[in-house]
Short mmCIF file of C-alpha atoms and ligand atoms in Angstrom, two decimals:
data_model
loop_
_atom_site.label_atom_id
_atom_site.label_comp_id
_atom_site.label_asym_id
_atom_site.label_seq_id
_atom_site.Cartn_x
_atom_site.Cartn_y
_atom_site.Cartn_z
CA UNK A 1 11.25 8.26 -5.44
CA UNK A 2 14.35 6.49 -5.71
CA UNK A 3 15.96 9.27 -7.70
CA UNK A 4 15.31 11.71 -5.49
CA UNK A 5 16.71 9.35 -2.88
CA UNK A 6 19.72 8.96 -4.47
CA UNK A 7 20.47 12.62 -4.50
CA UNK A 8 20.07 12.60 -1.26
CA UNK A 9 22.52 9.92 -0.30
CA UNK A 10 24.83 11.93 -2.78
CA UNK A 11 24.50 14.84 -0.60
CA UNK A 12 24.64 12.74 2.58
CA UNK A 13 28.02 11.34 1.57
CA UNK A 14 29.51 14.41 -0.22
CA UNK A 15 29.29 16.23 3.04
CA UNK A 16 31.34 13.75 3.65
CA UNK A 17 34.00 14.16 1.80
CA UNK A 18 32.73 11.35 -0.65
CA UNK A 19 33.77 12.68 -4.38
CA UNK A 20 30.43 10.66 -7.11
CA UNK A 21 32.66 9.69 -10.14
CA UNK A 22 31.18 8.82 -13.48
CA UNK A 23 34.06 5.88 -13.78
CA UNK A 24 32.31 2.86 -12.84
CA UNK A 25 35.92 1.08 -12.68
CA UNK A 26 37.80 3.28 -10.60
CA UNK A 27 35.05 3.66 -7.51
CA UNK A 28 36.07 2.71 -4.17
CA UNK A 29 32.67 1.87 -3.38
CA UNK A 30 29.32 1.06 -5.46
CA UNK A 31 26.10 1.80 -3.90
CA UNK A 32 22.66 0.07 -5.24
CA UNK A 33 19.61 2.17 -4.80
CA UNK A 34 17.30 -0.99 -5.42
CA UNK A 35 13.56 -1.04 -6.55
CA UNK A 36 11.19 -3.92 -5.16
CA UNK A 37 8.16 -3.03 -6.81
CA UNK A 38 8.36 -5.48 -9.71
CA UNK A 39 9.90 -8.98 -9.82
CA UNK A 40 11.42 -7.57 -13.27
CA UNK A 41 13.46 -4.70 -10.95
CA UNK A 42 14.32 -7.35 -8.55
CA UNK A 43 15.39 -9.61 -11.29
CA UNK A 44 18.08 -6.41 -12.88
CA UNK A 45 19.47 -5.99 -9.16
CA UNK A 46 20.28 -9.51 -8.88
CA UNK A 47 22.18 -9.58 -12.44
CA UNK A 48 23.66 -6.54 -12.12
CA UNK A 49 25.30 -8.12 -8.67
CA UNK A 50 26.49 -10.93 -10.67
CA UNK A 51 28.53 -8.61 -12.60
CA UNK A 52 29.76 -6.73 -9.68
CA UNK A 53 30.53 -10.42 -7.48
CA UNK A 54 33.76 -10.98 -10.11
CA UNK A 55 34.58 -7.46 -9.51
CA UNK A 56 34.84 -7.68 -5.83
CA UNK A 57 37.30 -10.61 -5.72
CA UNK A 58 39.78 -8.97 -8.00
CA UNK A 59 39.22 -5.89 -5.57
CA UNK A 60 38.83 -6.75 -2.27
CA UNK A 61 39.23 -3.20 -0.71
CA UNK A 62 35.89 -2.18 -3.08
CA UNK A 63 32.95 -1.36 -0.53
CA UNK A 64 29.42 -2.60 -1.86
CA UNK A 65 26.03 -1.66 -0.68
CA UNK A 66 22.95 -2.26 -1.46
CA UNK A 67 20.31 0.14 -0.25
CA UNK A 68 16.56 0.62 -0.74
CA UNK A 69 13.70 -1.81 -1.20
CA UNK A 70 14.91 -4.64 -2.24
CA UNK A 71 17.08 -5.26 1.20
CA UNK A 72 14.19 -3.64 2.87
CA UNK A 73 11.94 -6.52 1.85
CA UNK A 74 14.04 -9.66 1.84
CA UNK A 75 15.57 -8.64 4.95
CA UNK A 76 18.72 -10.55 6.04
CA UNK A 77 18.20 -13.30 3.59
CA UNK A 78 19.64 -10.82 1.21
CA UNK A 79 22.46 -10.06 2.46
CA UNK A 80 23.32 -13.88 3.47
CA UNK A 81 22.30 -15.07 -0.57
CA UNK A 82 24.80 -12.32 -1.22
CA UNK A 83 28.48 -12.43 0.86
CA UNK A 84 30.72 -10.56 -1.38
CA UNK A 85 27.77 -7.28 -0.10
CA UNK A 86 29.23 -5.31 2.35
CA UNK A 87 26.25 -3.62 3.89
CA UNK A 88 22.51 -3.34 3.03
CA UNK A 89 20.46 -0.24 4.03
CA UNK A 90 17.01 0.55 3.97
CA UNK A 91 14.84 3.47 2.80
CA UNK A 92 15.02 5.11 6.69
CA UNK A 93 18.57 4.51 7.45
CA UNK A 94 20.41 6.64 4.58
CA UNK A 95 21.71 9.27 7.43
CA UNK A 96 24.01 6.47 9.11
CA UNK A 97 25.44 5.38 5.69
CA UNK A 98 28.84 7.45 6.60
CA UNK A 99 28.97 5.25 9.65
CA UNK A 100 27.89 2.10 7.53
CA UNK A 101 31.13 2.68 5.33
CA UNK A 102 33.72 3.53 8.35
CA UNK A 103 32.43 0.11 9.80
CA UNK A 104 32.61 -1.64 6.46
CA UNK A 105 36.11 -0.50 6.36
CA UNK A 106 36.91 -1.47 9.77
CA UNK A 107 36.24 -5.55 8.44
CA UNK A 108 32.53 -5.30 9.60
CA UNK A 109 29.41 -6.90 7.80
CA UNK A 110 26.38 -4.35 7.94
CA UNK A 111 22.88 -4.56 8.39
CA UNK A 112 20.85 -1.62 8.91
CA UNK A 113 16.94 -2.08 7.86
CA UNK A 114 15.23 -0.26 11.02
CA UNK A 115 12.17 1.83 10.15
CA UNK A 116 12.25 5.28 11.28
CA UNK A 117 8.08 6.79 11.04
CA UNK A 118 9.83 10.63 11.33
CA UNK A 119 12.18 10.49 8.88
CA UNK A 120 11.28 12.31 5.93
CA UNK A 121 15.28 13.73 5.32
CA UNK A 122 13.69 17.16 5.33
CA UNK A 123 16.74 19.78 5.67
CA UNK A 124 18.65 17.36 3.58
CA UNK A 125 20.01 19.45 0.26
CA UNK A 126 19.80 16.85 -2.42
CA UNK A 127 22.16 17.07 -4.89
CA UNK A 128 19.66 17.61 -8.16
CA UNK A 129 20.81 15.39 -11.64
CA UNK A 130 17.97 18.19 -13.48
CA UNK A 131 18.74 21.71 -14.04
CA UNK A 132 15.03 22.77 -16.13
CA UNK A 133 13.03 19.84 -13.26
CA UNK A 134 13.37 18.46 -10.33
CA UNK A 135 11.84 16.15 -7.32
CA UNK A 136 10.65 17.27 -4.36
CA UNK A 137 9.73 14.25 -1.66
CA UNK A 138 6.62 15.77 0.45
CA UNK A 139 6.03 12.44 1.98
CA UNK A 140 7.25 9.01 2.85
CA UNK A 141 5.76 5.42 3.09
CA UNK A 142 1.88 4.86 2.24
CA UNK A 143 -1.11 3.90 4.99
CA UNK A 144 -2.57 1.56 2.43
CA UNK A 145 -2.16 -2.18 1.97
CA UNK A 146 -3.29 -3.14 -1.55
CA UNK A 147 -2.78 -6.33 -2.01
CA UNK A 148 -0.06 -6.74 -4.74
CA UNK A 149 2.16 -4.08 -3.48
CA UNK A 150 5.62 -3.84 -1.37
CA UNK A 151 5.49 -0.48 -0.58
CA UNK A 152 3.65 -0.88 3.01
CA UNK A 153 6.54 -3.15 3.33
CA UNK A 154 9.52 -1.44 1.89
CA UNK A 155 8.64 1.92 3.15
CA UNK A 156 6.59 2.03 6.43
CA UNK A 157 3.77 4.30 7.51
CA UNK A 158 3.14 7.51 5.78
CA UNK A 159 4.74 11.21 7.66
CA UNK A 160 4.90 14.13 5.92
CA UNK A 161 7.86 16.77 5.10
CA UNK A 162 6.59 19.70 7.69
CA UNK A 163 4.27 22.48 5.22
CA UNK A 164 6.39 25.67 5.67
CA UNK A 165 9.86 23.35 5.39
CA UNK A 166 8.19 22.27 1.40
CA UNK A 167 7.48 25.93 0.71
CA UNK A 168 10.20 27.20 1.53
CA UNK A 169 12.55 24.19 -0.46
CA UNK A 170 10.30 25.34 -3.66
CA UNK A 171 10.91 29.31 -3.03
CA UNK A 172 15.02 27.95 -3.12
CA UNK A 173 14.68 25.73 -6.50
CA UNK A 174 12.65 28.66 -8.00
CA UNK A 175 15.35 30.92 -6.71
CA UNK A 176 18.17 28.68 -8.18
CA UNK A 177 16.51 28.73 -11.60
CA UNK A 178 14.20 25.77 -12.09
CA UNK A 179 11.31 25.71 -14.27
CA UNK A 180 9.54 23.08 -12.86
CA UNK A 181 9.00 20.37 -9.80
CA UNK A 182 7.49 17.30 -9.21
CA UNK A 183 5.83 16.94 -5.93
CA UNK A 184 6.49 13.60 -5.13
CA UNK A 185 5.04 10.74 -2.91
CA UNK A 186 3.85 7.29 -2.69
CA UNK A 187 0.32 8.40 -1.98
CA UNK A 188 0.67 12.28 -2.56
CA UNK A 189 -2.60 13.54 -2.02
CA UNK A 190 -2.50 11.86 1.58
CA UNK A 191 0.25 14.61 2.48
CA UNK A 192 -1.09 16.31 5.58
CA UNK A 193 1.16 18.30 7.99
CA UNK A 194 1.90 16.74 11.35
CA UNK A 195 1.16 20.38 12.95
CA UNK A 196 -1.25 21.61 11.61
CA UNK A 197 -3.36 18.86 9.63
CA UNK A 198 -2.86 21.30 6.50
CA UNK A 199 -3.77 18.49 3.07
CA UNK A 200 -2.31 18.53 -0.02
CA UNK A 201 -4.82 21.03 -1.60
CA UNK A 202 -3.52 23.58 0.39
CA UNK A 203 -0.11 22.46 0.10
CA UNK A 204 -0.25 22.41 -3.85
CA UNK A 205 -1.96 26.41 -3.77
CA UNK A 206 0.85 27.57 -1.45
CA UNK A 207 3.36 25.91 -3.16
CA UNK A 208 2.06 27.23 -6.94
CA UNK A 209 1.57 30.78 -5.24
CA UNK A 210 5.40 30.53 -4.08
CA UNK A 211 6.69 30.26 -6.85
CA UNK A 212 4.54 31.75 -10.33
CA UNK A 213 6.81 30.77 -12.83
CA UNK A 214 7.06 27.20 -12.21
CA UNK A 215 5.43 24.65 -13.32
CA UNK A 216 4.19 22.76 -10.54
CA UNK A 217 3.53 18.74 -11.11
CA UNK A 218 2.68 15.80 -8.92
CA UNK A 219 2.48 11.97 -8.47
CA UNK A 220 0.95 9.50 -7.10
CA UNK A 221 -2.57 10.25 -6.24
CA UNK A 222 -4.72 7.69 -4.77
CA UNK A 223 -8.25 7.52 -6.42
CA UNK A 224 -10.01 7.64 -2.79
CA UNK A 225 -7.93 10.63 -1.70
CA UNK A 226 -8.61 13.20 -5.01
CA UNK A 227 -10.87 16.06 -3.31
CA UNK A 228 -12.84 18.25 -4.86
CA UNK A 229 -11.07 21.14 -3.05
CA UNK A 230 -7.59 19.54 -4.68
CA UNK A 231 -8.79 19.76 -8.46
CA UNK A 232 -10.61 23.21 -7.84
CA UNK A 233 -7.00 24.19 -6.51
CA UNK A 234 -5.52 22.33 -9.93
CA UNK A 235 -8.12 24.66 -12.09
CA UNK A 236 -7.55 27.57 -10.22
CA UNK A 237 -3.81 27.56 -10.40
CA UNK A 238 -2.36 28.27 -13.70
CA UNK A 239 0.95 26.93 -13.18
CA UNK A 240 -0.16 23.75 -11.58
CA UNK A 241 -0.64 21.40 -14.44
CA UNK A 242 -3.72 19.89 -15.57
CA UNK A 243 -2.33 16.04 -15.54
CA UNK A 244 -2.83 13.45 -12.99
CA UNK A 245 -2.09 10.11 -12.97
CA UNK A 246 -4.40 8.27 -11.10
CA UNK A 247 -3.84 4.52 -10.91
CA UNK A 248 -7.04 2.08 -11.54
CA UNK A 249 -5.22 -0.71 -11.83
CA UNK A 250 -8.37 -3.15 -12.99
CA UNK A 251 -11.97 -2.41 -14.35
CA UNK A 252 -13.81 -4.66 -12.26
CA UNK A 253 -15.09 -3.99 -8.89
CA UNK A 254 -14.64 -7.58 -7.87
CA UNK A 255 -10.69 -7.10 -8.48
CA UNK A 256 -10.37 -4.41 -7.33
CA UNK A 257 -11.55 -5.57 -4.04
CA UNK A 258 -9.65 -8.55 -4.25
CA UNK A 259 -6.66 -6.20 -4.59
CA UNK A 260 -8.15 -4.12 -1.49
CA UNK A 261 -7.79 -0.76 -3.73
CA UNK A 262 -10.40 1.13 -1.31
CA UNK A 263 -12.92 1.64 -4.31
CA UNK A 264 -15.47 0.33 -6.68
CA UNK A 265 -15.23 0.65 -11.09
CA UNK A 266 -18.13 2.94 -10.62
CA UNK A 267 -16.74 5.28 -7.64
CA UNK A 268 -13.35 5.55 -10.00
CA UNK A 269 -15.65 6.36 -12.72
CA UNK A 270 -17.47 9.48 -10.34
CA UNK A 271 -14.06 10.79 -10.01
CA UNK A 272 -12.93 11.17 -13.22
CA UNK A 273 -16.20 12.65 -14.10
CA UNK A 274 -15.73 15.14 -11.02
CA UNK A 275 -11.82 15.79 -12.44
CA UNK A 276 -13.20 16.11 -16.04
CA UNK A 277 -15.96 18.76 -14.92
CA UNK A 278 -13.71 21.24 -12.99
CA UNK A 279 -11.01 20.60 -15.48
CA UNK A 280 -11.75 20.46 -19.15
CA UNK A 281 -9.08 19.32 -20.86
CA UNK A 282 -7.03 17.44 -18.11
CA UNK A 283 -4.80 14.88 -19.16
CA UNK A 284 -5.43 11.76 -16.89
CA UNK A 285 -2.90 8.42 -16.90
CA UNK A 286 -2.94 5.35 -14.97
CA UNK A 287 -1.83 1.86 -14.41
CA UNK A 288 -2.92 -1.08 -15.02
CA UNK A 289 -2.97 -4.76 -13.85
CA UNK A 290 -3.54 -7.44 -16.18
CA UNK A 291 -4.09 -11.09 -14.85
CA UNK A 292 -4.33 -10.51 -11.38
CA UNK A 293 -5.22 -13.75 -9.01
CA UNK A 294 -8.70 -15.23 -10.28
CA UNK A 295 -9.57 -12.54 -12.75
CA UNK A 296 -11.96 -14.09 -15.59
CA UNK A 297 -11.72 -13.37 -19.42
CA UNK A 298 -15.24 -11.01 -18.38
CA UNK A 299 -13.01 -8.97 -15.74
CA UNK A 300 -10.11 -8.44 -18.05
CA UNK A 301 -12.77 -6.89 -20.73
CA UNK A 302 -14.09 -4.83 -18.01
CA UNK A 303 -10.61 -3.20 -17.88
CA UNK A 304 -10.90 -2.65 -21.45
CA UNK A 305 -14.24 -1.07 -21.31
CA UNK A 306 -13.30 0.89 -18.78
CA UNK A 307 -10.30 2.36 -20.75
CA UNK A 308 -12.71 3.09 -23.58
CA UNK A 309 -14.98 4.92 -20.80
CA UNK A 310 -12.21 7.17 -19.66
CA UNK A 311 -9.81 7.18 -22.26
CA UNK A 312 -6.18 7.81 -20.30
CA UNK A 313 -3.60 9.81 -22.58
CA UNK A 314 -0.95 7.09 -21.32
CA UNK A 315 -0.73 4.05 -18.87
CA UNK A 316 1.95 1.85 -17.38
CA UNK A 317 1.04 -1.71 -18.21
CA UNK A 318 2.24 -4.46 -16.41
CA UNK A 319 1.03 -8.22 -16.11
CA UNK A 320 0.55 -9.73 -12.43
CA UNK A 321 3.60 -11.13 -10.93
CA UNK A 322 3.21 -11.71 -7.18
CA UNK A 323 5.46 -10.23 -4.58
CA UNK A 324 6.59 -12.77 -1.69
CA UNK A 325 5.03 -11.38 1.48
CA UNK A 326 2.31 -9.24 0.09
CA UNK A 327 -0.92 -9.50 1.09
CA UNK A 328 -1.71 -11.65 -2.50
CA UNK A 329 1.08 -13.64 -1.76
CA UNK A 330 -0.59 -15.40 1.61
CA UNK A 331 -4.43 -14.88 0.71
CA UNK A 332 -4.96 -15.41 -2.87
CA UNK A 333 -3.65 -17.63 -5.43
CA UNK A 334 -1.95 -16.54 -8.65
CA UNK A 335 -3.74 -18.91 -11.02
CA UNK A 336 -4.15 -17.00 -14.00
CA UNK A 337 -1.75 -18.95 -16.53
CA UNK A 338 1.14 -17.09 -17.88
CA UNK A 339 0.36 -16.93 -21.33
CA UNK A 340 -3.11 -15.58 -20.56
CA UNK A 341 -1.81 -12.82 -18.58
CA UNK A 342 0.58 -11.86 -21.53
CA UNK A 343 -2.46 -11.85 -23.95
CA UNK A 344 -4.51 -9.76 -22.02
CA UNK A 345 -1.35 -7.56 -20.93
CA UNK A 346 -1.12 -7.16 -25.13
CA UNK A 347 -4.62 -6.54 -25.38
CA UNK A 348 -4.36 -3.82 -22.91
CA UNK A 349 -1.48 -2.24 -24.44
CA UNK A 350 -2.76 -2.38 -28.11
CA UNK A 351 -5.76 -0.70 -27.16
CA UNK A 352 -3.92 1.76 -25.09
CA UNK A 353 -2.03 2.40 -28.39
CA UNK A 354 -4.95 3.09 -30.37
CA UNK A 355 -6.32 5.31 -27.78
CA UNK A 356 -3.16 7.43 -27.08
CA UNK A 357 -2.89 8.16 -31.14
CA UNK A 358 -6.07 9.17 -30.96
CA UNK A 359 -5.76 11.75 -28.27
CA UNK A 360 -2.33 13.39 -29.59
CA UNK A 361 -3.54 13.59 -33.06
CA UNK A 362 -6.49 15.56 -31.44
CA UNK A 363 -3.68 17.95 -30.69
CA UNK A 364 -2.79 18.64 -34.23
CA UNK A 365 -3.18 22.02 -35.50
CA UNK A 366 -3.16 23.72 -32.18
CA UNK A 367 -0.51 25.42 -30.74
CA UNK A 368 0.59 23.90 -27.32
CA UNK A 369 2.39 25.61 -24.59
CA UNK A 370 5.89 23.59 -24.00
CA UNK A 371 8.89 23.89 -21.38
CA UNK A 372 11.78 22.88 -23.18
CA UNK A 373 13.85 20.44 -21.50
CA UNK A 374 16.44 19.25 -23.31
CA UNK A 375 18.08 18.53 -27.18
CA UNK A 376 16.36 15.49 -28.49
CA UNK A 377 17.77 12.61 -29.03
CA UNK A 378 17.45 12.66 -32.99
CA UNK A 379 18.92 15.75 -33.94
CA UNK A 380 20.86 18.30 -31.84
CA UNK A 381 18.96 20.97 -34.06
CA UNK A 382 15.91 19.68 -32.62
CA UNK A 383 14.40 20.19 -28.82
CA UNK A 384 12.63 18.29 -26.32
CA UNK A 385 10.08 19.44 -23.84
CA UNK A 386 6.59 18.44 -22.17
CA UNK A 387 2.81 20.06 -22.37
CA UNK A 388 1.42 20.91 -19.35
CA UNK A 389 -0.57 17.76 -19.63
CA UNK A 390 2.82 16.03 -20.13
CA UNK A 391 2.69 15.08 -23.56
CA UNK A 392 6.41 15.22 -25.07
CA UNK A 393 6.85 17.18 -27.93
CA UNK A 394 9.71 17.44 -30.50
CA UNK A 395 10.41 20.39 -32.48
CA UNK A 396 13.30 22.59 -34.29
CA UNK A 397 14.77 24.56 -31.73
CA UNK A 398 15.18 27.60 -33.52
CA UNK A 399 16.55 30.56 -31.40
CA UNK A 400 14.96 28.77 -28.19
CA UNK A 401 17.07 26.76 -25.89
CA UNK A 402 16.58 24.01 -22.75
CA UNK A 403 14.34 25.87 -19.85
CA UNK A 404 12.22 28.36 -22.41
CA UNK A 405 8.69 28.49 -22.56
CA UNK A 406 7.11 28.35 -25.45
CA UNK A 407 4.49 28.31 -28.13
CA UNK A 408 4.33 24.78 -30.45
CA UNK A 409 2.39 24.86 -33.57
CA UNK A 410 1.66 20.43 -33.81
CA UNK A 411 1.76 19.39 -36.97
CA UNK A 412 1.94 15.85 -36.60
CA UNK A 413 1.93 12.99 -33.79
CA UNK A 414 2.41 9.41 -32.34
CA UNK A 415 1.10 7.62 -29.99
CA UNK A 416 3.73 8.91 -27.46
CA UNK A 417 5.08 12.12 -28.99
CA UNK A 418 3.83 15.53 -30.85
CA UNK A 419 5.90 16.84 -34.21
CA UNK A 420 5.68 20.68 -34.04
CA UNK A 421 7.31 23.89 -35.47
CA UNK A 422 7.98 26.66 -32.16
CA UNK A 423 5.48 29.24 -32.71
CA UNK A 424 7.45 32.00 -30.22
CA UNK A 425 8.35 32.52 -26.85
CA UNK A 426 4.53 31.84 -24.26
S1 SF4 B 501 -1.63 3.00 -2.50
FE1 SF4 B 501 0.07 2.62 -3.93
S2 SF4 B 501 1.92 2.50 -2.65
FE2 SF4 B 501 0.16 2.29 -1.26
S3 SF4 B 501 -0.17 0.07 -1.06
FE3 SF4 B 501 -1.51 0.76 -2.76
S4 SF4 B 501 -0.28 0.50 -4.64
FE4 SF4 B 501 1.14 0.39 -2.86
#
C-alpha cells in the first residue's frame, strides 16, 4: 500500500512541477513514506533520520517530510522528537502536500495528520515504478480492530474507490500494456461500493472480464470476509489467479480471540476447506504470530499443527512485538519472554521451510504457466517471472523476454523458487 502511495504523491507533486531524481544528494527535498506496522519498520525510519539529521544542517534550504504511518500514529510527538523535520503528513492528507512544501518554504513547521473517511485519491494517475505489474488501491483504512495492529489507527475507517471508477482504471493499465494488477487493500474482500453496495466478488468478475489478458491478483483478504460467491468468481475466472493469502495469524482459538481476529481455529479451518473444494489446486499463504501476550508452549504447537493441517505454500513470520496504543498495548500484557518468542518464531519458520520444499518440489516435472517479469538477478541470460499461484520461477530466457507468457517445464526447486527450462509461448 505504501508503494502505490508513493506513486501517487509522485504524481501529486509532478503535476506540480516537482522533477523525482534518482540522486539522493542533490534533492531539494526528501520525502519518507513511513510504515508503522512493525517496531522493526519504525526502528529503519528512525535510523534512516539519523542519517538525514547531519544532512540537514550542512543544508539548511533541504525540505524534509515524513509522511505515512509512522507520523500518523505518534502524532505530534514525532515531529517534536524530530526538529530538523519540516513537515509530517498522514495517509489522508497527500493532496495538500504542494501546499505543505510552499509553507515549509515560507519558514513554517507543518503538521497535517487529519483523517479524511472519503478519500480514496481515486482520479489520481499514479505514476507506476512496474511496466509487466502494477497496484491498484480499491480501498482505504480497515473496520477491524485486532488487537496487535496500527492500521485502525494509521489509516481510519474503510471507503471504497467508486466500482465503475476501478474498472475503468484496469481497462487504461490493460490499454497501456500491463500484464497484470494487484488489487490492493487493507481488508480487500470488504470492498463494497458506496452506491451501489456492489462486494468484491463482483468487483473481481468485472474487473477480470475487463480486461482478458491480465492477470488479475489480490491482497489482503480477511478470513471472515472470503464468500463463497468470491472463490466461485476466483474458479470461474481464468485470469484471476488461484492464490490468496489469507492471514491466520495463530492456531489457537483462545489467541485468536485474545487478538480479537473475528474467528475460531476451526471456522479458519471450514474456509480453507470451502477454498480448497471450489479450487483445487489454489495456492494459499498467510501470516503468522509467534509469542503473542499469554500464549502457552500448547498454543504455539497449535500453530504448528495447524500449518501441518493446511499446509500454506509461503508465510510471513514475525514474533510479537507490541505496538504503543493498540488495543494489546492497554489490555493485555506482553509476557512471553523474548527468547521464547524467537524459538517458537524459528520453530515456525523451520517448519514452514520444510513445508514450502515440499510443495514446489510437487511442481517438478510439470510444466507451469509463467508471466515473465523481469532478468534474474543471477544471470542476464536467465528470466524471472511468477505462477499463477505466485510461485517465482527462474529459467533461461531463450527467445522470450519480460511481459511474455509462457510455458515452464520445472525441473528442479527450493523452498522459495522453481528451476525450469521455457517450454514455448502459453
Ligand atoms: S484486519 Fe488486518 S488491517 Fe485490519 S485491524 Fe486486523 S490485522 Fe489490522
Amino acid at each position: 500500500m505504501n508503494q502505490a502511495d508513493t506513486e501517487i504523491v509522485t504524481s501529486l507533486l509532478q503535476s506540480e512541477g516537482f522533477v523525482p531524481t534518482g540522486d539522493e544528494a542533490s534533492a531539494g527535498i526528501i520525502l519518507l513514506n513511513s510504515c508503522a506496522v512493525r517496531e522493526n519498520a519504525v526502528d529503519r525510519i528512525g535510523n534512516f533520520l539519523q542519517q538525514l539529521k547531519g544532512r540537514k544542517r550542512r543544508n539548511r534550504a533541504l525540505v524534509i517530510g515524513v509522511l505515512g504511518c509512522v507520523p500518523q500514529f505518534e502524532k505530534e510527538r514525532f515531529f517534536d522528537a524530530h526538529p530538523f523535520i519540516d513537515f509530517v503528513a498522514g495517509p489522508d492528507t497527500y493532496r495538500s502536500l504542494p501546499s505543505m512544501i510552499a509553507q515549509v518554504r515560507e519558514g513554517a513547521r507543518v503538521v497535517r495528520l487529519e483523517y479524511d473517511h472519503r478519500e480514496t485519491y481515486s482520479g489520481i494517475d499514479p505514476v507506476r515504478s512496474g511496466r509487466i505489474g502494477t497496484f491498484l488501491p480499491v480501498m482505504r483504512g480497515c473496520n477491524n480492530s485486532c488487537a496487535f495492529c496500527v492500521v485502525p489507527v494509521t489509516r481510519g475507517r474503510e471507503r471504497s474507490v467508486p466500482f465503475r471508477r476501478v474498472v475503468d482504471e484496469v481497462s487504461k493499465l490493460a490499454a497501456s500494456g500491463y500484464r497484470e494488477v494487484t488489487l490492493l487493500g487493507q481488508n480487500v474482500n470488504s470492498y463494497h461500493d458506496a452506491e451501489d453496495g456492489r462486494d468484491f466478488a463482483a468487483l473481481l468478475d468485472a474487473v477480470s472480464r475487463e480486461a482478458p489478458g491480465m492477470r488479475i491478483r489480490f491482497t489482503t483478504s480477511h478470513p471472515k470476509d472470503i464468500s463463497r460467491e468470491l472463490v466461485e468468481v476466483i474458479a470461474g475466472r481464468p485470469n484471476i489467479c488461484n492464490h490468496i493469502h489469507l492471514p491466520v495469524q495463530s492456531g489457537s482459538s483462545r489467541i485468536l480471540e485474545l487478538m480479537r481476529r473475528g474467528h475460531t481455529r476451526e471456522e479458519y479451518l471450514r474456509r480453507i476447506e470451502m477454498i480448497r473444494s471450489i479450487i483445487p489446486g489454489v495456492a494459499l499463504t498467510t501470516d503468522l504470530i509467534a509469542g503473542f501476550c499469554s500464549e502457552t508452549d500448547e498454543e504455539h504447537r497449535q500453530t504448528l499443527s495447524l500449518m501441518e493441517e493446511v499446509r500454506f505454500d509461503s508465510s510471513f513470520m514475525f514474533y510479537y512485538s507490541v505496538r504503543p496504543g493498540t488495543w494489546a498495548d492497554r489490555n493485555l500484557q506482553d509476557d512471553v519472554p523474548e527468547p521464547v518468542k524467537k524459538a517458537r518464531l524459528q520453530e515456525i519458520i523451520d517448519l514452514q521451510n520444510v513445508i514450502s520444499l515440499e510443495r514446489y518440489r510437487q511442481d517438478i516435472g510439470r510444466s507451469v504457466e509463467v508471466l515473465a517479469e523481469s532478468e534474474s538477478r543471477r544471470a542476464v541470460s536467465q528470466l524471472m517471472g511468477r505462477t499463477g499461484t505466485n510461485r517465482a520461477v527462474v529459467f533461461d530466457r531463450g527467445e522470450f523476454a519480460p511481459g511474455d507468457l509462457l510455458q515452464v517445464h520445472v525441473t528442479d526447486a527450493t523452498s522459495a523458487t522453481l528451476v525450469g527450462v521455457t517450454a514455448g509461448a502459453a
